[in-house]
Amino acid sequence: MAAPSLLNWRRVSSFTGPVPRARHGHRAVAIRELMIIFGGGNEGIADELHVYNTVTNQWFLPAVRGDIPPGCAAHGFVCDGTRILVFGGMVEYGRYSSELYELQASRWLWKKVKPHPPSSGLPPCPRLGHSFSLYGNKCYLFGGLANESEDSNNNVPRYLNDFYELELQHGSGVVGWSIPLTKGIMPSPRESHTAIIYCKKDSGSPKMYVFGGMCGARLDDLWQLDLETMSWSKPETKGTVPLPRSLHTASVIGNKMYIFGGWVPHKGENIETSSHDCEWRCTSSFSYLNLDTAEWITLVSDSQEDKKNSRPRPRAGHCAVAIGTRLYFWSGRDGYKKALNSQVCCKDLWYLDTEKPPAPSQVQLIKATTNSFHVKWDEVPTVEGYLLQLNTDLPYQTAAPDSSAAPNMQGIRVDSPRQGSNSTNSNSISDTVNSAKTEHTAMKGTSVKNKPDPKASIGPNAIVHSSLATNASNHNSCVVDVLRRNEVDETCALPATKISRVETHAAGVPFSKEIPSNPAATMKLGERQWCDVGIFKNNTALVSQFYLLPKGKQSISKVGNADVPDYSLLKKQDLVPGTGYRFRVAAINGCGIGPFSKISEFKTCIPGFPGAPSAVKISKNVDGIHLSWEPPTSPSENILEYSAYLAIRTAQIQDNPSQLVFMRIYCGLKTSCIVTAGQLANAHIDHTSRPAIVFRISAKNEKGYGPATQVRWLQEMSWSHCRFTSGTNIQSNNCRREISN
């Protein structure tokens, strides 16, 4: 986490859609990039479900259906995949709930569920201000506030410290409540505390941490429950413990528990001698507990002033959600005047990046031309932009600043998350949830031969080996071997994302030696300087130029606290045909530039060769699957033939899973072919990212074969007998394993 002085809070000031009214006592969870808010109160208890898309900055009200629960406040709210559970809370003044509801967010379907009572003892009584924490297939309920009076208008508070376990069924439904037998001294009764569950990586058992709360007076004690041994303890901590508080939030990112806001005793109150709070106030203090070292770190002290309104003002009863390494905070009350019996609620939404973003995936090639690349990489959640860099073995000169050079890309915004379309979000998150199952249909490789032999040919059963290795620079490199001939005119099996050198099986010519006139061909990768392509808002880029390094500079990128490089002062250099370029990308957020991705290498096309086939589709067929594509562009406007290849299982792949072996399954003039069930039975399932069957398709003209299109057909499960699902393209077709009796 950044030093306190470097915290870069951001207030979201640009958004669309119906913004929920300000409130307190609400709860929020995250499903991917969505922040889902329910309940809370301010001049009445809210019963709507609100969703905020952190990518598009859109609020929307999903069309919920089913057993819609009544509005509630200070309730339990947890998320298990795409289902949400709501337990308890205040449904009206003095009347609390012990009902349990389930929301299937993929369909926005509510259902009231009735868990079995404990085998010994009573089920949880109606309550508010309890903690409700999820780990694995169990929810853990602790504490809260009950009303001893049967008359809701005559509130007789009773603080609780009971502990329950709720077992969940897989996917939907619950089994029932149980009352675990615990060891050690339990925490004192309390409400409006927080509880989180954390498990150290690679070691240790999961532990629940309870902090603070209210029991007549605010509390600052920390308790730990080992969920395997069910033993309570009070861990010894280092550092400055946050002030006693209630109605605060606790969020876990990595090994840190972040505590923000809440009600704390008034400055003039003697915390040690007072048994009840006479006065209280809201705070904007911000601390975290390192859960591995048990050390408290203060990021924003309780006394630290904020004259520039650069962070959230003091509040309590707000909500906090962690999405990736970013914390979002919304609404809450910012004060309470007992004399007037009134309160004021905040209306603002803030976020804070707690650490630099992780490295994105390797840069992937969508399309290559003679002088440009269309590239992409996987999105990193909650980032504000991406820095794309390249280097090459071609000699290029450092450049003096040139004020006439105009930038060809926009710098990142610093006042809000990445903007998206202003179109209204649909009343379903199925597209969001299912997006993990889709992949772009075509990622193209590049031609790798300067002088192909148009007369050379390969038989229809030729096998192509594609092996991956890792060099000292941690650079995934690729060698493509085409068997049966020394002279080869097709390079149909280039992985679009992992090309660093290409050679034929017999000749063994490395990629860097394909341009003998290049004086820098023998230069080591580490000796080449990286040049900026630019900073991009989205995870795609069309690259035709890059910025030359200023004289005497090792790097031009400096993005920290929105210090974006001024590309208008730099000269640009065009990409050159038939040349290899190495790419890497890093994500940017409020903490600065994160680590760079692994290196990918692509080669611009050689003039005269056809482009790569596009718009690849896969559809159901009686004999197997139907594979089709659109013709590529060709300088001669004449395509002689197409070849399609399938990655197959071999003993060689079992020994080295990173080495793919391809078999040609089609050669002809048609822009489609049938892949039979027998051929698919021999398919290799590639697990380099999400499990997929890999196809490659390339076109040939008078000069030879051009770059190949690589298609990864995503599989939900490991391949066995395949039951084909209906669909029209690669993005919607997943092969599922058939379960036989």
CSV table of N, CA and C in Angstrom, one decimal, residues 281-387:
chain,number,residue,atom,x,y,z
A,281,ARG,N,-19.0,10.8,17.1
A,281,ARG,CA,-18.8,11.5,15.9
A,281,ARG,C,-18.4,10.5,14.8
A,282,CYS,N,-18.5,10.9,13.6
A,282,CYS,CA,-18.1,10.1,12.5
A,282,CYS,C,-16.6,10.4,12.2
A,283,THR,N,-15.9,9.4,11.6
A,283,THR,CA,-14.5,9.6,11.3
A,283,THR,C,-14.2,9.2,9.9
A,284,SER,N,-13.1,9.7,9.3
A,284,SER,CA,-12.7,9.3,8.0
A,284,SER,C,-11.3,8.6,8.1
A,285,SER,N,-10.9,8.2,9.3
A,285,SER,CA,-9.6,7.5,9.5
A,285,SER,C,-9.6,6.2,8.7
A,286,PHE,N,-8.4,5.8,8.3
A,286,PHE,CA,-8.2,4.7,7.4
A,286,PHE,C,-7.0,4.0,7.9
A,287,SER,N,-7.1,2.7,8.2
A,287,SER,CA,-6.0,1.9,8.6
A,287,SER,C,-6.1,0.5,8.0
A,288,TYR,N,-5.0,-0.2,8.1
A,288,TYR,CA,-5.1,-1.6,7.8
A,288,TYR,C,-4.3,-2.5,8.8
A,289,LEU,N,-4.8,-3.7,8.9
A,289,LEU,CA,-4.1,-4.7,9.7
A,289,LEU,C,-3.5,-5.7,8.7
A,290,ASN,N,-2.1,-5.9,8.8
A,290,ASN,CA,-1.5,-6.9,8.1
A,290,ASN,C,-1.8,-8.3,8.8
A,291,LEU,N,-2.6,-9.1,8.1
A,291,LEU,CA,-3.1,-10.3,8.7
A,291,LEU,C,-2.0,-11.4,8.9
A,292,ASP,N,-0.9,-11.2,8.2
A,292,ASP,CA,0.2,-12.2,8.4
A,292,ASP,C,1.2,-11.8,9.5
A,293,THR,N,1.3,-10.5,9.7
A,293,THR,CA,2.3,-10.0,10.8
A,293,THR,C,1.5,-9.4,12.0
A,294,ALA,N,0.2,-9.3,11.9
A,294,ALA,CA,-0.6,-8.7,13.0
A,294,ALA,C,-0.1,-7.3,13.4
A,295,GLU,N,0.2,-6.5,12.4
A,295,GLU,CA,0.6,-5.1,12.6
A,295,GLU,C,-0.4,-4.2,12.0
A,296,TRP,N,-0.8,-3.2,12.8
A,296,TRP,CA,-1.6,-2.1,12.4
A,296,TRP,C,-0.8,-1.0,11.7
A,297,ILE,N,-1.3,-0.5,10.6
A,297,ILE,CA,-0.7,0.6,9.9
A,297,ILE,C,-1.7,1.7,9.7
A,298,THR,N,-1.4,2.9,10.1
A,298,THR,CA,-2.4,4.0,10.0
A,298,THR,C,-2.0,4.7,8.7
A,299,LEU,N,-3.1,4.8,7.8
A,299,LEU,CA,-2.9,5.5,6.5
A,299,LEU,C,-3.5,6.9,6.6
A,300,VAL,N,-4.6,7.1,7.2
A,300,VAL,CA,-5.2,8.4,7.5
A,300,VAL,C,-5.6,8.4,8.9
A,301,SER,N,-4.9,9.3,9.7
A,301,SER,CA,-5.2,9.4,11.1
A,301,SER,C,-6.5,10.0,11.4
A,302,ASP,N,-7.0,9.9,12.6
A,302,ASP,CA,-8.3,10.5,13.0
A,302,ASP,C,-8.2,12.0,13.0
A,303,SER,N,-7.1,12.5,13.3
A,303,SER,CA,-6.9,13.9,13.4
A,303,SER,C,-6.4,14.6,12.2
A,304,GLN,N,-6.2,13.8,11.1
A,304,GLN,CA,-5.6,14.4,9.9
A,304,GLN,C,-6.7,15.2,9.1
A,305,GLU,N,-6.5,16.5,8.9
A,305,GLU,CA,-7.4,17.3,8.2
A,305,GLU,C,-7.4,17.2,6.7
A,306,ASP,N,-8.5,17.5,6.1
A,306,ASP,CA,-8.6,17.4,4.6
A,306,ASP,C,-9.2,18.7,4.1
A,307,LYS,N,-8.4,19.7,4.0
A,307,LYS,CA,-8.9,21.0,3.6
A,307,LYS,C,-9.2,21.1,2.1
A,308,LYS,N,-8.7,20.2,1.3
A,308,LYS,CA,-8.9,20.2,-0.2
A,308,LYS,C,-10.0,19.2,-0.6
A,309,ASN,N,-10.7,18.6,0.3
A,309,ASN,CA,-11.7,17.6,0.0
A,309,ASN,C,-11.2,16.6,-1.0
A,310,SER,N,-10.0,16.1,-0.7
A,310,SER,CA,-9.4,15.1,-1.6
A,310,SER,C,-9.6,13.7,-1.2
A,311,ARG,N,-10.4,13.4,-0.2
A,311,ARG,CA,-10.8,12.1,0.2
A,311,ARG,C,-12.2,12.1,0.8
A,312,PRO,N,-12.8,10.9,1.0
A,312,PRO,CA,-14.1,10.9,1.6
A,312,PRO,C,-14.2,11.5,2.9
A,313,ARG,N,-15.3,12.3,3.1
A,313,ARG,CA,-15.4,13.0,4.4
A,313,ARG,C,-15.9,12.0,5.5
A,314,PRO,N,-15.8,12.3,6.7
A,314,PRO,CA,-16.2,11.3,7.8
A,314,PRO,C,-17.6,10.8,7.6
A,315,ARG,N,-17.7,9.5,7.9
A,315,ARG,CA,-19.0,8.8,7.7
A,315,ARG,C,-19.1,7.5,8.5
A,316,ALA,N,-20.3,7.0,8.7
A,316,ALA,CA,-20.6,5.7,9.3
A,316,ALA,C,-21.8,5.1,8.6
A,317,GLY,N,-21.9,3.8,8.7
A,317,GLY,CA,-23.0,3.1,8.1
A,317,GLY,C,-22.9,3.1,6.6
A,318,HIS,N,-21.7,3.3,6.0
A,318,HIS,CA,-21.5,3.3,4.6
A,318,HIS,C,-21.3,1.8,4.1
A,319,CYS,N,-21.0,1.7,2.9
A,319,CYS,CA,-20.6,0.3,2.4
A,319,CYS,C,-19.3,0.4,1.7
A,320,ALA,N,-18.5,-0.7,1.7
A,320,ALA,CA,-17.2,-0.7,1.0
A,320,ALA,C,-17.2,-2.1,0.3
A,321,VAL,N,-16.6,-2.0,-0.9
A,321,VAL,CA,-16.5,-3.2,-1.8
A,321,VAL,C,-15.1,-3.3,-2.4
A,322,ALA,N,-14.5,-4.4,-2.3
A,322,ALA,CA,-13.2,-4.6,-3.0
A,322,ALA,C,-13.4,-5.3,-4.4
A,323,ILE,N,-13.0,-4.6,-5.4
A,323,ILE,CA,-13.0,-5.2,-6.8
A,323,ILE,C,-11.6,-5.1,-7.3
A,324,GLY,N,-11.0,-6.3,-7.4
A,324,GLY,CA,-9.6,-6.4,-7.7
A,324,GLY,C,-8.8,-5.9,-6.5
A,325,THR,N,-7.9,-4.9,-6.8
A,325,THR,CA,-7.1,-4.3,-5.7
A,325,THR,C,-7.7,-2.9,-5.4
A,326,ARG,N,-8.9,-2.6,-5.8
A,326,ARG,CA,-9.5,-1.3,-5.7
A,326,ARG,C,-10.6,-1.4,-4.7
A,327,LEU,N,-10.7,-0.4,-3.8
A,327,LEU,CA,-11.8,-0.3,-2.8
A,327,LEU,C,-12.7,0.8,-3.2
A,328,TYR,N,-14.0,0.5,-3.2
A,328,TYR,CA,-15.1,1.4,-3.5
A,328,TYR,C,-15.8,1.7,-2.2
A,329,PHE,N,-16.2,3.0,-2.0
A,329,PHE,CA,-17.0,3.4,-0.8
A,329,PHE,C,-18.2,4.2,-1.3
A,330,TRP,N,-19.3,3.9,-0.8
A,330,TRP,CA,-20.5,4.7,-1.2
A,330,TRP,C,-21.4,5.0,0.0
A,331,SER,N,-21.9,6.3,0.0
A,331,SER,CA,-22.9,6.8,0.9
A,331,SER,C,-22.5,6.7,2.4
A,332,GLY,N,-23.5,6.5,3.2
A,332,GLY,CA,-23.3,6.5,4.7
A,332,GLY,C,-23.8,7.8,5.3
A,333,ARG,N,-23.9,7.8,6.6
A,333,ARG,CA,-24.3,9.0,7.3
A,333,ARG,C,-23.0,9.8,7.7
A,334,ASP,N,-23.0,11.1,7.6
A,334,ASP,CA,-21.8,11.9,8.0
A,334,ASP,C,-22.0,12.6,9.3
A,335,GLY,N,-23.0,12.4,10.0
A,335,GLY,CA,-23.2,13.0,11.3
A,335,GLY,C,-24.5,12.7,11.9
A,336,TYR,N,-24.6,13.0,13.2
A,336,TYR,CA,-25.9,12.7,13.9
A,336,TYR,C,-26.0,13.7,15.1
A,337,LYS,N,-27.1,14.5,15.0
A,337,LYS,CA,-27.3,15.5,16.1
A,337,LYS,C,-28.4,15.0,17.0
A,338,LYS,N,-28.0,14.6,18.2
A,338,LYS,CA,-28.9,14.0,19.1
A,338,LYS,C,-30.0,15.0,19.5
A,339,ALA,N,-29.6,16.2,19.7
A,339,ALA,CA,-30.6,17.2,20.1
A,339,ALA,C,-31.7,17.4,19.1
A,340,LEU,N,-31.3,17.3,17.8
A,340,LEU,CA,-32.3,17.5,16.8
A,340,LEU,C,-32.9,16.2,16.3
A,341,ASN,N,-32.3,15.1,16.7
A,341,ASN,CA,-32.7,13.7,16.3
A,341,ASN,C,-32.7,13.6,14.8
A,342,SER,N,-31.6,14.1,14.2
A,342,SER,CA,-31.6,14.2,12.7
A,342,SER,C,-30.2,13.7,12.3
A,343,GLN,N,-30.1,13.3,11.0
A,343,GLN,CA,-28.9,12.8,10.5
A,343,GLN,C,-28.8,13.3,9.0
A,344,VAL,N,-27.5,13.3,8.5
A,344,VAL,CA,-27.3,13.7,7.1
A,344,VAL,C,-26.5,12.6,6.5
A,345,CYS,N,-27.0,12.2,5.3
A,345,CYS,CA,-26.3,11.1,4.5
A,345,CYS,C,-25.5,11.6,3.4
A,346,CYS,N,-24.4,11.0,3.1
A,346,CYS,CA,-23.5,11.3,2.0
A,346,CYS,C,-24.1,10.8,0.7
A,347,LYS,N,-23.8,11.4,-0.4
A,347,LYS,CA,-24.3,11.0,-1.7
A,347,LYS,C,-23.1,10.6,-2.6
A,348,ASP,N,-21.9,10.6,-2.1
A,348,ASP,CA,-20.8,10.4,-3.0
A,348,ASP,C,-20.3,9.0,-3.1
A,349,LEU,N,-19.6,8.7,-4.3
A,349,LEU,CA,-18.9,7.4,-4.5
A,349,LEU,C,-17.5,7.7,-4.7
A,350,TRP,N,-16.6,7.0,-4.0
A,350,TRP,CA,-15.2,7.1,-4.0
A,350,TRP,C,-14.5,5.8,-4.3
A,351,TYR,N,-13.3,5.8,-4.8
A,351,TYR,CA,-12.5,4.6,-4.8
A,351,TYR,C,-11.1,4.9,-4.6
A,352,LEU,N,-10.3,3.9,-4.2
A,352,LEU,CA,-8.9,4.0,-3.9
A,352,LEU,C,-8.2,2.7,-4.3
A,353,ASP,N,-7.2,2.9,-5.1
A,353,ASP,CA,-6.3,1.8,-5.5
A,353,ASP,C,-5.4,1.5,-4.4
A,354,THR,N,-5.3,0.3,-3.9
A,354,THR,CA,-4.5,0.0,-2.7
A,354,THR,C,-3.1,-0.5,-3.1
A,355,GLU,N,-2.9,-0.9,-4.4
A,355,GLU,CA,-1.6,-1.3,-4.8
A,355,GLU,C,-1.5,-1.2,-6.3
A,356,LYS,N,-0.3,-1.3,-6.9
A,356,LYS,CA,-0.2,-1.2,-8.3
A,356,LYS,C,-0.9,-2.4,-8.9
A,357,PRO,N,-1.4,-2.3,-10.1
A,357,PRO,CA,-2.1,-3.4,-10.7
A,357,PRO,C,-1.2,-4.6,-11.1
A,358,PRO,N,-1.7,-5.8,-11.2
A,358,PRO,CA,-0.9,-6.9,-11.6
A,358,PRO,C,-0.5,-6.8,-13.1
A,359,ALA,N,0.4,-7.7,-13.5
A,359,ALA,CA,0.8,-7.7,-14.9
A,359,ALA,C,-0.3,-8.2,-15.8
A,360,PRO,N,-0.6,-7.6,-16.9
A,360,PRO,CA,-1.6,-8.2,-17.8
A,360,PRO,C,-1.1,-9.4,-18.5
A,361,SER,N,-1.9,-10.1,-19.2
A,361,SER,CA,-1.5,-11.2,-20.0
A,361,SER,C,-0.6,-10.8,-21.1
A,362,GLN,N,0.1,-11.7,-21.8
A,362,GLN,CA,0.9,-11.4,-22.9
A,362,GLN,C,0.1,-10.7,-24.0
A,363,VAL,N,0.7,-9.8,-24.7
A,363,VAL,CA,0.1,-9.2,-25.9
A,363,VAL,C,-0.2,-10.3,-26.9
A,364,GLN,N,-1.5,-10.2,-27.4
A,364,GLN,CA,-1.9,-11.2,-28.4
A,364,GLN,C,-2.1,-10.5,-29.8
A,365,LEU,N,-1.9,-11.2,-30.8
A,365,LEU,CA,-2.0,-10.6,-32.2
A,365,LEU,C,-3.4,-10.9,-32.7
A,366,ILE,N,-4.1,-9.9,-33.1
A,366,ILE,CA,-5.4,-10.1,-33.8
A,366,ILE,C,-5.2,-10.1,-35.3
A,367,LYS,N,-4.4,-9.1,-35.8
A,367,LYS,CA,-4.1,-9.0,-37.2
A,367,LYS,C,-2.8,-8.4,-37.5
A,368,ALA,N,-2.1,-8.8,-38.5
A,368,ALA,CA,-0.8,-8.2,-38.9
A,368,ALA,C,-0.9,-7.8,-40.4
A,369,THR,N,-0.4,-6.7,-40.7
A,369,THR,CA,-0.3,-6.2,-42.1
A,369,THR,C,1.2,-6.0,-42.3
A,370,THR,N,1.5,-5.4,-43.5
A,370,THR,CA,2.9,-5.1,-43.8
A,370,THR,C,3.5,-4.0,-42.9
A,371,ASN,N,2.7,-3.2,-42.4
A,371,ASN,CA,3.2,-2.0,-41.6
A,371,ASN,C,2.4,-1.7,-40.3
A,372,SER,N,1.6,-2.7,-39.9
A,372,SER,CA,0.9,-2.5,-38.6
A,372,SER,C,0.5,-3.8,-38.0
A,373,PHE,N,0.2,-3.7,-36.7
A,373,PHE,CA,-0.3,-4.8,-35.9
A,373,PHE,C,-1.6,-4.3,-35.2
A,374,HIS,N,-2.6,-5.2,-35.2
A,374,HIS,CA,-3.8,-5.0,-34.3
A,374,HIS,C,-3.6,-6.0,-33.2
A,375,VAL,N,-3.4,-5.5,-32.0
A,375,VAL,CA,-3.1,-6.4,-30.9
A,375,VAL,C,-4.1,-6.2,-29.8
A,376,LYS,N,-4.1,-7.1,-28.9
A,376,LYS,CA,-5.0,-7.1,-27.7
A,376,LYS,C,-4.3,-7.8,-26.5
A,377,TRP,N,-4.9,-7.6,-25.3
A,377,TRP,CA,-4.4,-8.4,-24.2
A,377,TRP,C,-5.6,-8.5,-23.2
A,378,ASP,N,-5.6,-9.4,-22.3
A,378,ASP,CA,-6.7,-9.5,-21.4
A,378,ASP,C,-6.9,-8.3,-20.5
A,379,GLU,N,-8.1,-7.9,-20.2
A,379,GLU,CA,-8.4,-6.8,-19.4
A,379,GLU,C,-7.9,-7.1,-17.9
A,380,VAL,N,-7.4,-6.0,-17.3
A,380,VAL,CA,-7.1,-6.1,-15.9
A,380,VAL,C,-8.2,-5.3,-15.2
A,381,PRO,N,-8.8,-5.9,-14.1
A,381,PRO,CA,-9.9,-5.1,-13.5
A,381,PRO,C,-9.4,-3.8,-12.9
A,382,THR,N,-10.3,-2.8,-12.9
A,382,THR,CA,-10.1,-1.6,-12.2
A,382,THR,C,-8.8,-0.9,-12.5
A,383,VAL,N,-8.5,-0.7,-13.7
A,383,VAL,CA,-7.3,0.1,-14.1
A,383,VAL,C,-7.8,1.3,-15.0
A,384,GLU,N,-6.9,2.3,-15.1
A,384,GLU,CA,-7.3,3.5,-15.8
A,384,GLU,C,-6.6,3.6,-17.2
A,385,GLY,N,-5.8,2.7,-17.5
A,385,GLY,CA,-5.1,2.6,-18.8
A,385,GLY,C,-4.1,1.6,-18.9
A,386,TYR,N,-3.4,1.5,-20.0
A,386,TYR,CA,-2.4,0.5,-20.3
A,386,TYR,C,-1.2,1.2,-21.0
A,387,LEU,N,0.0,0.9,-20.6
A,387,LEU,CA,1.2,1.3,-21.3
A,387,LEU,C,1.7,0.2,-22.2
